Amino acid sequence: MFYAGVLIEKGGGQVVIKEGDIVGRKSYGCDIYFKVMAIYAAEDGHTYARLKGLDLRLEATSRLDDLCKIDPVAVNQYWLKVMRTTHDKMRHVFQRRQAEKQGCLLRAVKNGEEVESFDLPGTVLHVDGDKDYLEMCLTAYKQLHLTCYGYHIAEEKQAGEIYNLLVIHRPDILVVTGHDGLIKNASNYSDINSYHNSRHFVAAVQEARRYEKSRDDLVIFAGACQSHYEAILAAGANFASSPKRVLIHAYDPVFVVEKVAFTSIYDPIALKDVIASTITGFDGIGGLETRGKYRLGLPKSLY
């Protein structure tokens, strides 16, 4: 049974925390903002809330008395900061694309010859365990002029759906993500059973490799917050999270994909460039040498 929870503050006042509220965890200094997904009474007699990070791919459970309701002004300021970071990343993306396209043109035409070109970047299949994050990513793909087919599928069901979706869409790039994290009190980071969903991401990647073995023909990003990076790469992914078992940003898969989709098929992608293009960076994202999926077209049709 789910219901709104009531916290009694020191001054005697009441603060009602309900589903949809934005909160922080006092024991962590409210360092991450969460959305309350559900509130429930547990067998230990305490009331708990199930939480989801606003922009980090993190799910958590917390006792209600450890939560602090975040003021709407602070929430707005938080989102403004996220938007500024994302805007800066996208601005650098378009600047980089323009410079790289000039290099492709020089390779394709005679010196001084003016020919109008067109772009054919790689296409994307994005399978996400979180509906809200999927919608955020689909908006970002659209802003980045990428064709993406998006599906909201729970992590434990992704492996059963991946193969058919690949047959239907035949993408150049696959993203398999959602939520993950280390199970409470887990100490063996090498054990796949220490993670909430890493085994599901591994199974989904293995199914994708049953469809296409080559890491050049199908580029795969897989994982979420604190995922078992080594196991996901071993299963066949090109890029994965999380090398240092840190939290990753909801948009990190998007920026990895963009770099792959708009790098020429003639060029290997410098790992430092693709990972530097993400919000989390090397602590959260890593991978293997991979070739790009972008093709330059000449000439552009008048019709």
CSV table of C-alpha atoms in Angstrom, one decimal:
chain,number,residue,atom,x,y,z
A,1,MET,CA,0.0,0.0,0.0
A,2,PHE,CA,1.4,3.4,-1.0
A,3,TYR,CA,0.6,6.7,0.6
A,4,ALA,CA,1.9,10.2,1.4
A,5,GLY,CA,4.4,10.3,4.3
A,6,VAL,CA,4.4,12.9,7.1
A,7,LEU,CA,7.6,14.1,8.7
A,8,ILE,CA,7.5,16.0,12.0
A,9,GLU,CA,10.1,18.8,12.1
A,10,LYS,CA,11.8,20.0,15.3
A,11,GLY,CA,9.6,23.0,15.5
A,12,GLY,CA,6.5,20.8,15.6
A,13,GLY,CA,5.4,21.6,12.0
A,14,GLN,CA,4.5,18.9,9.5
A,15,VAL,CA,6.0,18.4,6.1
A,16,VAL,CA,4.1,16.1,3.8
A,17,ILE,CA,6.2,14.1,1.3
A,18,LYS,CA,4.3,12.5,-1.4
A,19,GLU,CA,4.9,10.8,-4.8
A,20,GLY,CA,6.3,13.2,-7.3
A,21,ASP,CA,8.0,15.4,-4.7
A,22,ILE,CA,11.7,16.4,-5.2
A,23,VAL,CA,13.8,15.4,-2.2
A,24,GLY,CA,17.4,14.9,-1.0
A,25,ARG,CA,18.9,12.5,1.5
A,26,LYS,CA,20.0,14.2,4.8
A,27,SER,CA,22.6,11.4,5.4
A,28,TYR,CA,24.3,12.3,2.1
A,29,GLY,CA,24.1,16.1,2.6
A,30,CYS,CA,21.3,16.3,-0.1
A,31,ASP,CA,24.0,16.0,-2.7
A,32,ILE,CA,21.7,14.4,-5.3
A,33,TYR,CA,18.1,15.5,-6.0
A,34,PHE,CA,15.6,12.6,-6.4
A,35,LYS,CA,12.0,12.3,-7.4
A,36,VAL,CA,9.8,10.3,-5.0
A,37,MET,CA,8.4,7.4,-7.0
A,38,ALA,CA,6.5,5.6,-4.2
A,39,ILE,CA,6.1,5.6,-0.4
A,40,TYR,CA,5.4,2.4,1.6
A,41,ALA,CA,5.5,0.9,5.0
A,42,ALA,CA,8.0,-1.9,5.5
A,43,GLU,CA,7.9,-4.9,7.8
A,44,ASP,CA,10.5,-3.3,10.1
A,45,GLY,CA,7.9,-0.7,11.1
A,46,HIS,CA,9.6,2.2,9.2
A,47,THR,CA,8.2,4.2,6.3
A,48,TYR,CA,10.4,4.2,3.1
A,49,ALA,CA,10.4,6.0,-0.2
A,50,ARG,CA,11.5,4.7,-3.5
A,51,LEU,CA,13.6,7.3,-5.3
A,52,LYS,CA,14.8,8.1,-8.8
A,53,GLY,CA,17.6,10.6,-9.6
A,54,LEU,CA,16.4,13.7,-11.5
A,55,ASP,CA,19.2,13.5,-14.1
A,56,LEU,CA,21.4,10.7,-12.8
A,57,ARG,CA,20.6,7.1,-13.7
A,58,LEU,CA,20.2,6.1,-10.1
A,59,GLU,CA,17.4,4.5,-8.1
A,60,ALA,CA,17.5,4.3,-4.3
A,61,THR,CA,15.4,3.5,-1.3
A,62,SER,CA,15.5,5.7,1.8
A,63,ARG,CA,13.7,5.9,5.1
A,64,LEU,CA,11.3,8.8,5.0
A,65,ASP,CA,12.9,10.4,8.1
A,66,ASP,CA,16.1,10.7,6.2
A,67,LEU,CA,14.5,12.8,3.4
A,68,CYS,CA,14.4,16.6,3.0
A,69,LYS,CA,11.9,18.2,0.7
A,70,ILE,CA,13.7,20.5,-1.8
A,71,ASP,CA,12.4,24.0,-2.3
A,72,PRO,CA,11.0,24.6,-5.8
A,73,VAL,CA,13.4,27.5,-6.3
A,74,ALA,CA,16.4,25.2,-5.6
A,75,VAL,CA,14.9,22.6,-8.0
A,76,ASN,CA,14.6,25.2,-10.8
A,77,GLN,CA,18.2,26.4,-10.2
A,78,TYR,CA,19.3,22.7,-10.4
A,79,TRP,CA,17.6,22.2,-13.8
A,80,LEU,CA,19.0,25.5,-15.1
A,81,LYS,CA,22.5,24.2,-14.2
A,82,VAL,CA,21.8,20.9,-16.0
A,83,MET,CA,20.5,22.8,-19.1
A,84,ARG,CA,23.5,25.1,-19.2
A,85,THR,CA,25.9,22.1,-19.1
A,86,THR,CA,23.9,20.3,-21.8
A,87,HIS,CA,23.8,23.4,-24.0
A,88,ASP,CA,27.5,23.9,-23.7
A,89,LYS,CA,28.1,20.2,-24.7
A,90,MET,CA,25.8,20.6,-27.7
A,91,ARG,CA,27.5,23.9,-28.8
A,92,HIS,CA,30.8,22.1,-28.8
A,93,VAL,CA,29.3,19.2,-30.8
A,94,PHE,CA,28.1,21.4,-33.6
A,95,GLN,CA,31.4,23.3,-33.7
A,96,ARG,CA,33.3,20.0,-33.9
A,97,ARG,CA,31.0,18.6,-36.6
A,98,GLN,CA,31.6,21.6,-38.9
A,99,ALA,CA,35.4,21.2,-38.6
A,100,GLU,CA,35.2,17.5,-39.3
A,101,LYS,CA,32.9,17.9,-42.2
A,102,GLN,CA,35.4,20.3,-43.9
A,103,GLY,CA,38.0,17.5,-43.6
A,104,CYS,CA,35.6,15.0,-45.2
A,105,LEU,CA,34.9,17.5,-48.1
A,106,LEU,CA,38.6,18.0,-48.7
A,107,ARG,CA,39.0,14.3,-49.0
A,108,ALA,CA,36.0,13.9,-51.4
A,109,VAL,CA,36.5,16.8,-53.9
A,110,LYS,CA,39.2,18.5,-55.8
A,111,ASN,CA,40.9,21.5,-54.3
A,112,GLY,CA,38.8,24.6,-54.7
A,113,GLU,CA,35.9,22.7,-56.2
A,114,GLU,CA,32.5,23.7,-54.7
A,115,VAL,CA,30.0,20.9,-54.3
A,116,GLU,CA,27.1,21.0,-51.9
A,117,SER,CA,27.0,18.0,-49.7
A,118,PHE,CA,24.6,16.2,-47.4
A,119,ASP,CA,25.0,14.1,-44.2
A,120,LEU,CA,24.2,10.5,-43.5
A,121,PRO,CA,25.0,9.8,-39.9
A,122,GLY,CA,24.4,6.5,-38.2
A,123,THR,CA,21.0,5.6,-36.9
A,124,VAL,CA,20.3,4.6,-33.3
A,125,LEU,CA,18.1,2.1,-31.4
A,126,HIS,CA,17.8,3.3,-27.8
A,127,VAL,CA,16.3,0.8,-25.3
A,128,ASP,CA,15.8,2.4,-21.8
A,129,GLY,CA,14.5,1.0,-18.5
A,130,ASP,CA,13.2,4.5,-17.5
A,131,LYS,CA,10.5,6.2,-19.5
A,132,ASP,CA,11.4,9.7,-18.3
A,133,TYR,CA,15.0,9.4,-19.2
A,134,LEU,CA,14.1,7.9,-22.6
A,135,GLU,CA,12.0,10.9,-23.4
A,136,MET,CA,14.8,13.2,-22.3
A,137,CYS,CA,17.2,11.4,-24.6
A,138,LEU,CA,14.9,11.3,-27.5
A,139,THR,CA,14.5,15.1,-27.3
A,140,ALA,CA,18.3,15.4,-27.2
A,141,TYR,CA,18.7,13.1,-30.2
A,142,LYS,CA,16.3,15.2,-32.1
A,143,GLN,CA,18.2,18.4,-31.2
A,144,LEU,CA,21.4,16.7,-32.4
A,145,HIS,CA,19.7,15.7,-35.8
A,146,LEU,CA,20.0,12.0,-35.1
A,147,THR,CA,17.4,9.4,-36.2
A,148,CYS,CA,16.6,7.3,-33.1
A,149,TYR,CA,14.1,4.6,-32.4
A,150,GLY,CA,13.3,4.6,-28.7
A,151,TYR,CA,11.7,1.9,-26.5
A,152,HIS,CA,10.9,1.9,-22.8
A,153,ILE,CA,11.5,-1.7,-21.7
A,154,ALA,CA,12.3,-2.8,-18.1
A,155,GLU,CA,15.9,-3.9,-17.6
A,156,GLU,CA,15.0,-7.5,-16.8
A,157,LYS,CA,13.0,-7.8,-20.1
A,158,GLN,CA,15.4,-6.1,-22.4
A,159,ALA,CA,17.4,-9.2,-23.5
A,160,GLY,CA,14.1,-10.8,-24.6
A,161,GLU,CA,13.2,-7.9,-26.9
A,162,ILE,CA,16.6,-6.8,-28.3
A,163,TYR,CA,17.0,-9.3,-31.1
A,164,ASN,CA,13.6,-8.6,-32.7
A,165,LEU,CA,14.0,-4.8,-32.4
A,166,LEU,CA,17.4,-5.0,-34.2
A,167,VAL,CA,15.8,-7.0,-37.0
A,168,ILE,CA,13.0,-4.4,-37.3
A,169,HIS,CA,15.2,-1.3,-37.3
A,170,ARG,CA,18.7,-2.5,-38.4
A,171,PRO,CA,20.4,0.4,-36.6
A,172,ASP,CA,24.1,1.3,-36.8
A,173,ILE,CA,24.2,2.0,-33.0
A,174,LEU,CA,22.5,0.3,-30.1
A,175,VAL,CA,22.0,1.8,-26.6
A,176,VAL,CA,20.9,-0.4,-23.7
A,177,THR,CA,20.5,1.5,-20.5
A,178,GLY,CA,18.2,2.3,-17.6
A,179,HIS,CA,19.0,2.0,-13.9
A,180,ASP,CA,21.6,0.1,-12.0
A,181,GLY,CA,23.7,0.3,-8.9
A,182,LEU,CA,25.6,-1.7,-6.3
A,183,ILE,CA,23.4,-3.7,-4.0
A,184,LYS,CA,23.6,-2.4,-0.4
A,185,ASN,CA,26.6,-3.7,1.5
A,186,ALA,CA,28.1,-5.4,-1.6
A,187,SER,CA,31.8,-5.5,-1.3
A,188,ASN,CA,32.9,-7.7,-4.3
A,189,TYR,CA,32.8,-5.3,-7.3
A,190,SER,CA,33.9,-8.2,-9.6
A,191,ASP,CA,30.8,-10.2,-8.8
A,192,ILE,CA,27.9,-9.6,-11.3
A,193,ASN,CA,25.5,-10.5,-8.5
A,194,SER,CA,26.6,-7.4,-6.5
A,195,TYR,CA,24.6,-5.2,-9.0
A,196,HIS,CA,20.9,-4.6,-9.4
A,197,ASN,CA,20.8,-4.8,-13.3
A,198,SER,CA,24.2,-5.4,-14.7
A,199,ARG,CA,23.4,-9.0,-15.5
A,200,HIS,CA,20.4,-7.9,-17.5
A,201,PHE,CA,22.6,-5.4,-19.5
A,202,VAL,CA,25.1,-8.2,-20.1
A,203,ALA,CA,22.4,-10.6,-21.4
A,204,ALA,CA,21.0,-7.8,-23.7
A,205,VAL,CA,24.4,-7.2,-25.2
A,206,GLN,CA,24.9,-10.9,-25.7
A,207,GLU,CA,21.6,-11.1,-27.6
A,208,ALA,CA,22.6,-8.1,-29.7
A,209,ARG,CA,25.9,-9.9,-30.6
A,210,ARG,CA,23.9,-12.9,-31.6
A,211,TYR,CA,22.3,-10.6,-34.2
A,212,GLU,CA,25.6,-8.9,-35.2
A,213,LYS,CA,29.0,-10.2,-34.1
A,214,SER,CA,31.1,-7.3,-35.4
A,215,ARG,CA,31.8,-4.4,-33.2
A,216,ASP,CA,32.3,-2.3,-36.3
A,217,ASP,CA,29.0,-3.1,-37.9
A,218,LEU,CA,26.9,-2.6,-34.8
A,219,VAL,CA,28.3,-0.2,-32.1
A,220,ILE,CA,26.9,-0.8,-28.7
A,221,PHE,CA,26.7,1.3,-25.6
A,222,ALA,CA,25.4,-0.4,-22.5
A,223,GLY,CA,25.1,0.2,-18.7
A,224,ALA,CA,23.8,2.7,-16.2
A,225,CYS,CA,24.9,4.0,-12.8
A,226,GLN,CA,27.7,2.0,-11.2
A,227,SER,CA,27.3,-0.9,-13.7
A,228,HIS,CA,29.8,-3.8,-14.0
A,229,TYR,CA,31.9,-2.2,-16.7
A,230,GLU,CA,34.2,-5.1,-17.4
A,231,ALA,CA,31.4,-7.7,-17.7
A,232,ILE,CA,29.5,-5.5,-20.2
A,233,LEU,CA,32.5,-4.9,-22.4
A,234,ALA,CA,33.3,-8.6,-22.3
A,235,ALA,CA,29.8,-9.4,-23.4
A,236,GLY,CA,30.4,-7.4,-26.6
A,237,ALA,CA,29.8,-3.7,-26.0
A,238,ASN,CA,32.0,-1.1,-27.5
A,239,PHE,CA,31.3,1.4,-24.7
A,240,ALA,CA,30.0,0.8,-21.2
A,241,SER,CA,29.7,2.2,-17.7
A,242,SER,CA,31.0,2.5,-15.1
A,243,PRO,CA,34.8,2.1,-14.8
A,244,LYS,CA,35.0,3.6,-11.3
A,245,ARG,CA,31.4,2.5,-10.3
A,246,VAL,CA,30.3,6.1,-10.2
A,247,LEU,CA,26.9,7.6,-11.1
A,248,ILE,CA,26.4,8.5,-14.8
A,249,HIS,CA,24.3,11.3,-16.3
A,250,ALA,CA,21.1,10.5,-18.2
A,251,TYR,CA,22.6,12.2,-21.3
A,252,ASP,CA,25.9,10.3,-21.3
A,253,PRO,CA,24.8,7.6,-23.7
A,254,VAL,CA,23.5,10.3,-26.1
A,255,PHE,CA,26.8,12.1,-26.3
A,256,VAL,CA,28.7,8.8,-26.9
A,257,VAL,CA,26.3,7.9,-29.6
A,258,GLU,CA,26.5,11.4,-31.3
A,259,LYS,CA,30.3,11.1,-31.5
A,260,VAL,CA,30.0,7.7,-33.1
A,261,ALA,CA,27.2,8.6,-35.5
A,262,PHE,CA,29.0,11.7,-36.8
A,263,THR,CA,32.5,10.4,-37.1
A,264,SER,CA,33.5,9.3,-40.6
A,265,ILE,CA,33.5,5.7,-41.5
A,266,TYR,CA,37.1,6.3,-42.6
A,267,ASP,CA,38.2,7.3,-39.1
A,268,PRO,CA,38.7,5.5,-35.8
A,269,ILE,CA,37.2,7.4,-32.8
A,270,ALA,CA,39.8,8.6,-30.3
A,271,LEU,CA,38.6,7.2,-27.0
A,272,LYS,CA,39.7,10.4,-25.2
A,273,ASP,CA,37.5,12.4,-27.5
A,274,VAL,CA,34.3,10.3,-27.2
A,275,ILE,CA,34.6,10.0,-23.5
A,276,ALA,CA,35.5,13.7,-23.0
A,277,SER,CA,32.3,14.5,-24.9
A,278,THR,CA,30.2,13.0,-22.1
A,279,ILE,CA,29.1,14.8,-18.9
A,280,THR,CA,30.5,12.2,-16.5
A,281,GLY,CA,33.9,11.6,-18.2
A,282,PHE,CA,36.4,8.8,-17.7
A,283,ASP,CA,35.2,7.9,-14.2
A,284,GLY,CA,31.8,6.9,-15.5
A,285,ILE,CA,32.3,5.9,-19.2
A,286,GLY,CA,34.9,3.8,-21.0
A,287,GLY,CA,35.2,1.7,-24.1
A,288,LEU,CA,37.2,0.2,-27.0
A,289,GLU,CA,38.6,1.6,-30.2
A,290,THR,CA,35.7,2.0,-32.6
A,291,ARG,CA,35.2,3.3,-36.1
A,292,GLY,CA,32.7,6.0,-36.9
A,293,LYS,CA,29.3,5.6,-38.7
A,294,TYR,CA,29.1,8.9,-40.6
A,295,ARG,CA,29.0,9.1,-44.5
A,296,LEU,CA,29.3,12.2,-46.5
A,297,GLY,CA,27.1,12.5,-49.5
A,298,LEU,CA,27.8,14.3,-52.8
A,299,PRO,CA,26.2,16.2,-54.5
A,300,LYS,CA,23.1,17.3,-52.6
A,301,SER,CA,20.0,16.9,-54.8
A,302,LEU,CA,18.1,19.9,-55.9
A,303,TYR,CA,14.8,18.1,-55.4
